Coordinates of C-alpha atoms in Angstrom, one line a residue:
M1 CA -66.2 -14.1 -32.6
N2 CA -69.9 -14.7 -31.6
L3 CA -71.7 -12.7 -28.9
R4 CA -71.1 -15.3 -26.2
K5 CA -67.4 -15.2 -26.8
V6 CA -67.4 -11.4 -26.9
F7 CA -69.2 -11.3 -23.6
Q8 CA -66.8 -13.9 -22.0
H9 CA -63.8 -11.9 -23.3
S10 CA -65.2 -8.7 -21.9
V11 CA -65.9 -10.3 -18.5
S12 CA -62.3 -11.7 -18.4
C13 CA -60.8 -8.3 -19.2
L14 CA -63.0 -6.6 -16.5
A15 CA -61.9 -9.2 -14.0
L16 CA -58.2 -8.5 -14.8
V17 CA -58.7 -4.7 -14.4
L18 CA -60.5 -5.2 -11.1
A19 CA -57.9 -7.5 -9.9
G20 CA -55.2 -5.0 -10.8
S21 CA -57.0 -2.2 -9.1
T22 CA -57.6 -4.3 -6.0
L23 CA -53.9 -5.3 -5.8
A24 CA -52.9 -1.6 -5.9
A25 CA -55.5 -0.6 -3.3
D26 CA -54.5 -3.4 -0.9
F27 CA -50.8 -3.0 -1.1
P28 CA -49.1 -4.5 0.8
E29 CA -51.1 -7.8 0.9
R30 CA -48.1 -10.1 1.6
P31 CA -44.6 -9.8 3.3
V32 CA -42.1 -7.5 1.8
N33 CA -38.6 -8.9 1.2
L34 CA -35.7 -6.5 2.1
I35 CA -32.5 -7.7 0.5
V36 CA -29.2 -6.9 2.2
G37 CA -26.1 -7.3 0.1
Y38 CA -23.9 -8.1 3.1
K39 CA -23.5 -10.8 5.8
A40 CA -25.7 -10.8 8.8
G41 CA -24.4 -8.9 11.8
G42 CA -22.9 -5.9 10.0
G43 CA -24.0 -2.2 10.1
V44 CA -26.3 -2.4 7.1
D45 CA -27.9 -5.6 8.4
T46 CA -28.4 -4.0 11.8
Y47 CA -30.5 -1.3 10.1
A48 CA -32.5 -3.8 8.2
R49 CA -33.4 -5.9 11.3
A50 CA -34.3 -2.8 13.2
L51 CA -36.7 -1.8 10.4
A52 CA -38.1 -5.3 10.3
K53 CA -38.8 -5.2 14.0
V54 CA -41.3 -2.3 13.7
A55 CA -42.5 -3.0 10.1
P56 CA -45.9 -4.7 10.8
D57 CA -47.2 -1.7 12.7
H58 CA -46.7 0.4 9.6
L59 CA -47.4 -2.0 6.8
D60 CA -51.0 -3.0 7.7
G61 CA -49.7 -6.0 9.7
Q62 CA -47.4 -7.3 7.0
P63 CA -43.8 -8.1 7.9
I64 CA -40.5 -7.2 6.3
V65 CA -38.4 -10.3 5.8
V66 CA -34.7 -9.6 5.8
V67 CA -32.8 -11.7 3.2
N68 CA -28.9 -11.6 3.2
K69 CA -27.3 -12.0 -0.2
P70 CA -23.7 -11.1 0.4
G71 CA -21.0 -10.9 -2.3
G72 CA -19.3 -8.4 -4.6
G73 CA -19.5 -5.6 -2.0
G74 CA -23.3 -5.6 -2.2
L75 CA -23.4 -6.0 -6.0
I76 CA -25.0 -9.5 -5.9
G77 CA -27.9 -8.4 -3.7
G78 CA -28.4 -5.2 -5.7
R79 CA -28.5 -7.0 -9.0
F80 CA -31.0 -9.5 -7.7
V81 CA -33.4 -6.8 -6.6
A82 CA -33.0 -4.8 -9.8
D83 CA -34.1 -7.8 -11.8
Q84 CA -37.2 -8.5 -9.7
P85 CA -40.7 -7.8 -10.9
P86 CA -41.7 -4.2 -10.2
T87 CA -44.3 -5.0 -7.6
G88 CA -42.8 -3.2 -4.6
Y89 CA -42.4 -6.5 -2.7
S90 CA -38.7 -6.8 -3.3
L91 CA -36.6 -4.0 -1.9
Y92 CA -32.8 -3.4 -1.5
L93 CA -31.1 -1.9 1.5
S94 CA -27.9 -0.3 0.2
S95 CA -24.9 1.3 1.7
A96 CA -25.3 3.8 -1.1
G97 CA -22.0 5.7 -0.7
S98 CA -20.1 2.7 -2.0
M99 CA -22.5 2.3 -4.9
V100 CA -22.2 5.9 -5.9
L101 CA -18.4 6.0 -5.7
R102 CA -17.8 2.8 -7.6
N103 CA -20.0 4.0 -10.5
L104 CA -18.2 7.4 -10.5
A105 CA -14.9 5.5 -10.9
K106 CA -16.2 2.9 -13.4
R107 CA -19.6 1.9 -14.6
Q108 CA -20.8 -1.1 -12.6
V109 CA -23.5 -3.8 -13.1
V110 CA -25.4 -2.2 -10.3
S111 CA -26.0 1.6 -9.9
T112 CA -28.5 4.0 -8.4
D113 CA -29.8 4.5 -12.0
G114 CA -31.3 1.0 -11.8
F115 CA -33.5 1.9 -8.8
K116 CA -36.1 4.3 -7.5
M117 CA -35.2 5.7 -4.1
V118 CA -37.7 4.9 -1.3
A119 CA -36.2 6.4 1.9
T120 CA -33.0 7.0 3.8
I121 CA -33.0 5.4 7.2
G122 CA -29.5 5.9 8.5
E123 CA -26.0 7.0 7.7
L124 CA -22.5 5.6 8.3
T125 CA -20.1 8.5 9.0
A126 CA -16.3 8.6 9.1
G127 CA -14.1 9.1 12.1
V128 CA -10.4 10.2 12.2
F129 CA -8.4 7.9 14.6
V130 CA -4.9 7.7 15.9
P131 CA -3.2 5.0 18.0
A132 CA -3.8 5.5 21.7
S133 CA 0.0 5.8 22.1
S134 CA 0.1 8.7 19.7
P135 CA 1.2 12.1 21.1
I136 CA -1.5 13.7 18.8
K137 CA -4.5 14.7 20.9
S138 CA -6.7 16.6 18.5
L139 CA -7.6 16.9 14.8
E140 CA -6.0 20.4 14.7
E141 CA -2.7 18.8 15.9
L142 CA -3.0 16.1 13.3
V143 CA -3.4 18.6 10.5
A144 CA -0.4 20.6 11.7
K145 CA 1.7 17.4 12.1
I146 CA 0.9 16.2 8.5
K147 CA 1.8 19.6 7.1
E148 CA 5.2 19.7 8.8
S149 CA 5.9 16.0 8.0
G150 CA 5.6 16.4 4.2
K151 CA 4.4 13.0 2.9
S152 CA 6.1 10.8 5.5
M153 CA 3.0 10.1 7.6
R154 CA 1.0 6.9 6.8
W155 CA -2.7 6.7 7.0
G156 CA -5.0 3.7 6.7
H157 CA -8.4 3.1 5.0
T158 CA -10.6 0.3 3.7
G159 CA -9.5 0.3 0.1
R160 CA -8.9 2.9 -2.6
G161 CA -12.2 4.2 -4.0
N162 CA -14.1 3.0 -0.9
V163 CA -16.1 5.4 1.2
W164 CA -13.6 5.9 4.0
H165 CA -10.7 6.3 1.5
V166 CA -12.6 9.1 -0.3
A167 CA -13.6 10.7 3.0
G168 CA -9.9 10.8 3.9
V169 CA -9.0 12.2 0.5
G170 CA -11.6 14.9 1.0
L171 CA -10.1 15.9 4.4
L172 CA -6.5 16.0 3.0
N173 CA -7.5 17.9 -0.2
K174 CA -9.4 20.5 1.7
N175 CA -6.4 21.3 3.9
D176 CA -3.8 20.9 1.2
L177 CA -2.2 17.9 2.9
K178 CA -0.1 15.0 1.6
S179 CA 0.2 11.6 3.3
K180 CA 1.0 8.1 2.2
D181 CA -2.2 6.0 2.1
I182 CA -2.2 2.3 3.1
P183 CA -5.3 0.2 2.0
F184 CA -6.6 -2.6 4.2
K185 CA -9.4 -5.1 3.9
G186 CA -12.1 -3.7 6.1
G187 CA -12.5 -1.3 9.0
S188 CA -11.4 -3.9 11.6
A189 CA -8.1 -4.4 9.8
V190 CA -7.5 -0.6 9.9
R191 CA -8.3 -0.6 13.5
S192 CA -5.8 -3.4 14.2
A193 CA -3.2 -1.5 12.3
L194 CA -3.9 1.5 14.5
I195 CA -3.6 -0.5 17.6
S196 CA -0.2 -1.9 16.6
S197 CA 0.9 1.6 15.4
Q198 CA 1.5 0.4 11.8
I199 CA -0.1 3.6 10.6
D200 CA -0.1 7.1 12.0
F201 CA -3.8 7.7 11.6
G202 CA -6.8 6.1 10.0
I203 CA -10.2 7.0 8.5
I204 CA -12.9 4.4 9.2
G205 CA -16.5 4.4 10.4
A206 CA -16.8 6.3 13.6
H207 CA -18.8 3.5 15.3
L208 CA -15.8 1.1 14.9
G209 CA -14.0 2.7 17.8
R210 CA -16.7 1.7 20.2
G211 CA -15.2 -0.6 22.8
F212 CA -11.6 0.1 21.7
E213 CA -11.2 3.4 23.5
D214 CA -8.1 2.2 25.4
D215 CA -6.4 1.2 22.1
I216 CA -7.3 3.9 19.6
R217 CA -8.2 7.6 20.0
L218 CA -11.0 9.2 18.0
L219 CA -10.0 12.8 17.1
A220 CA -13.1 13.9 15.3
V221 CA -16.1 12.8 13.2
L222 CA -16.2 14.0 9.6
S223 CA -19.8 15.1 9.7
D224 CA -22.0 18.1 10.4
E225 CA -23.6 16.4 13.4
R226 CA -22.2 14.4 16.3
H227 CA -22.3 10.6 16.2
P228 CA -24.6 8.7 18.6
A229 CA -21.9 6.1 19.3
V230 CA -19.4 8.8 20.4
P231 CA -21.6 11.8 21.4
D232 CA -18.8 13.6 23.3
T233 CA -16.5 13.7 20.2
K234 CA -16.7 16.9 18.3
T235 CA -17.2 17.1 14.5
A236 CA -14.7 18.6 12.1
K237 CA -17.3 21.3 11.4
E238 CA -17.3 22.2 15.1
L239 CA -13.5 22.3 15.2
G240 CA -13.3 24.5 12.1
V241 CA -11.3 22.0 10.1
A242 CA -12.3 21.9 6.4
F243 CA -13.5 18.6 5.0
T244 CA -15.7 17.2 2.2
K245 CA -18.6 15.3 3.7
V246 CA -18.3 11.7 2.3
S247 CA -20.6 9.2 4.1
S248 CA -22.6 6.2 3.3
P249 CA -26.4 6.8 3.6
I250 CA -28.4 3.7 4.2
I251 CA -31.1 3.8 1.6
V252 CA -34.1 1.6 0.8
M253 CA -34.4 1.2 -2.9
A254 CA -36.9 -0.4 -5.3
P255 CA -36.6 -1.7 -8.8
K256 CA -36.7 1.1 -11.4
R257 CA -40.1 0.2 -12.9
V258 CA -42.1 0.1 -9.6
K259 CA -45.0 2.5 -10.0
D260 CA -44.7 6.0 -8.4
A261 CA -47.8 5.4 -6.4
T262 CA -46.3 2.3 -4.8
I263 CA -43.0 4.2 -4.1
A264 CA -45.0 6.9 -2.4
E265 CA -46.8 4.3 -0.2
L266 CA -43.5 2.6 0.7
S267 CA -41.8 5.9 1.4
N268 CA -44.6 6.9 3.8
A269 CA -44.5 3.5 5.5
V270 CA -40.7 3.4 5.9
S271 CA -40.6 7.0 7.1
A272 CA -43.1 6.0 9.8
M273 CA -40.9 3.1 10.8
V274 CA -37.9 5.3 11.2
N275 CA -39.9 7.6 13.4
D276 CA -40.9 4.7 15.6
K277 CA -39.4 4.9 19.1
E278 CA -38.5 1.3 19.1
Y279 CA -36.5 1.7 15.8
T280 CA -34.6 4.6 17.3
A281 CA -34.0 2.7 20.5
V282 CA -32.4 -0.2 18.6
M283 CA -30.2 2.1 16.6
N284 CA -29.1 4.0 19.6
K285 CA -28.1 0.8 21.4
A286 CA -26.1 -0.2 18.3
G287 CA -24.5 3.2 18.2
L288 CA -25.6 3.9 14.6
P289 CA -27.0 7.2 13.4
V290 CA -30.7 7.5 12.2
A291 CA -31.5 9.5 9.1
K292 CA -35.0 10.5 8.0
L293 CA -35.4 11.3 4.4
N294 CA -38.3 10.5 2.1
A295 CA -38.2 9.4 -1.5
S296 CA -37.8 12.8 -3.0
E297 CA -35.2 14.0 -0.5
T298 CA -33.2 10.8 -0.9
S299 CA -33.1 11.2 -4.7
N300 CA -31.8 14.7 -4.2
L301 CA -29.2 13.4 -1.7
V302 CA -27.9 10.8 -4.2
S303 CA -27.8 13.4 -7.1
N304 CA -25.8 15.9 -5.0
A305 CA -23.4 13.2 -3.9
K306 CA -22.6 12.3 -7.5
V307 CA -21.6 15.9 -8.2
E308 CA -19.8 16.7 -4.9
W309 CA -17.7 13.4 -4.9
K310 CA -16.7 13.2 -8.5
S311 CA -13.6 15.3 -8.1
L312 CA -12.3 13.0 -5.3
V313 CA -12.6 9.7 -7.2
G314 CA -9.3 8.3 -8.5
K315 CA -7.1 10.4 -6.2

């Protein structure tokens, strides 16, 4: 190679280095895609669109573009993001409780191991419901009734191994209770079964009782904190009823190979979005809880959930 070619090669390499450093310094320099593995209009999608509403103010003017890729209970969207280049411009918004539980039961094509955690922006929590016509008025009464009924009472959930099923198992196990579980396809189906008294009680997202107060009765929220959709309803913790907290944190994730520096930038930006008053206002109107955990805190949350929930899977 002659001197001229050596010089040209050196200039080309320098240009690539400078381009790379400029890209890192200017992140983000284009819109960020946020993939939602569910149809538009659901709880996870609501979180995504609230985030997108305030994003430009916290991403140097760049927008977040919400892209719905439903199918496979979120697996299609998750797999899509996991396979994207590790630039930080393709993120996944996950109902992470389902992802963790499915992988505890059986290894899936998408797991939290395939991502880096960016931030937790919300949390779907379980509520214990009975039909409005039920004589049971409190969670304590329900626990007592299940104990005296043996295994004759029937309870509904959204499918064995799903978040609300495992939340119910956690409540039953902690109180040494037995009850016949009846799986349904989705929270609205459980709600319909409660309304028609096909089941004695049900465990579904606490927010799903909103607007149906005349048809079903929410006894308690299976959480440490009250739910914004039903702020007057006490938690199981307040009532002194034992339970294992099983919820579905709403987590922003990035492909595994995204650089730590980019994750840190994204985590700071998303945390600022969640603290934005407009984001909080949208979530309060929707009756969905806001959570505020950075990348490190979110990673710890997921790791702890894997340990705490493992004994409940398959029961």
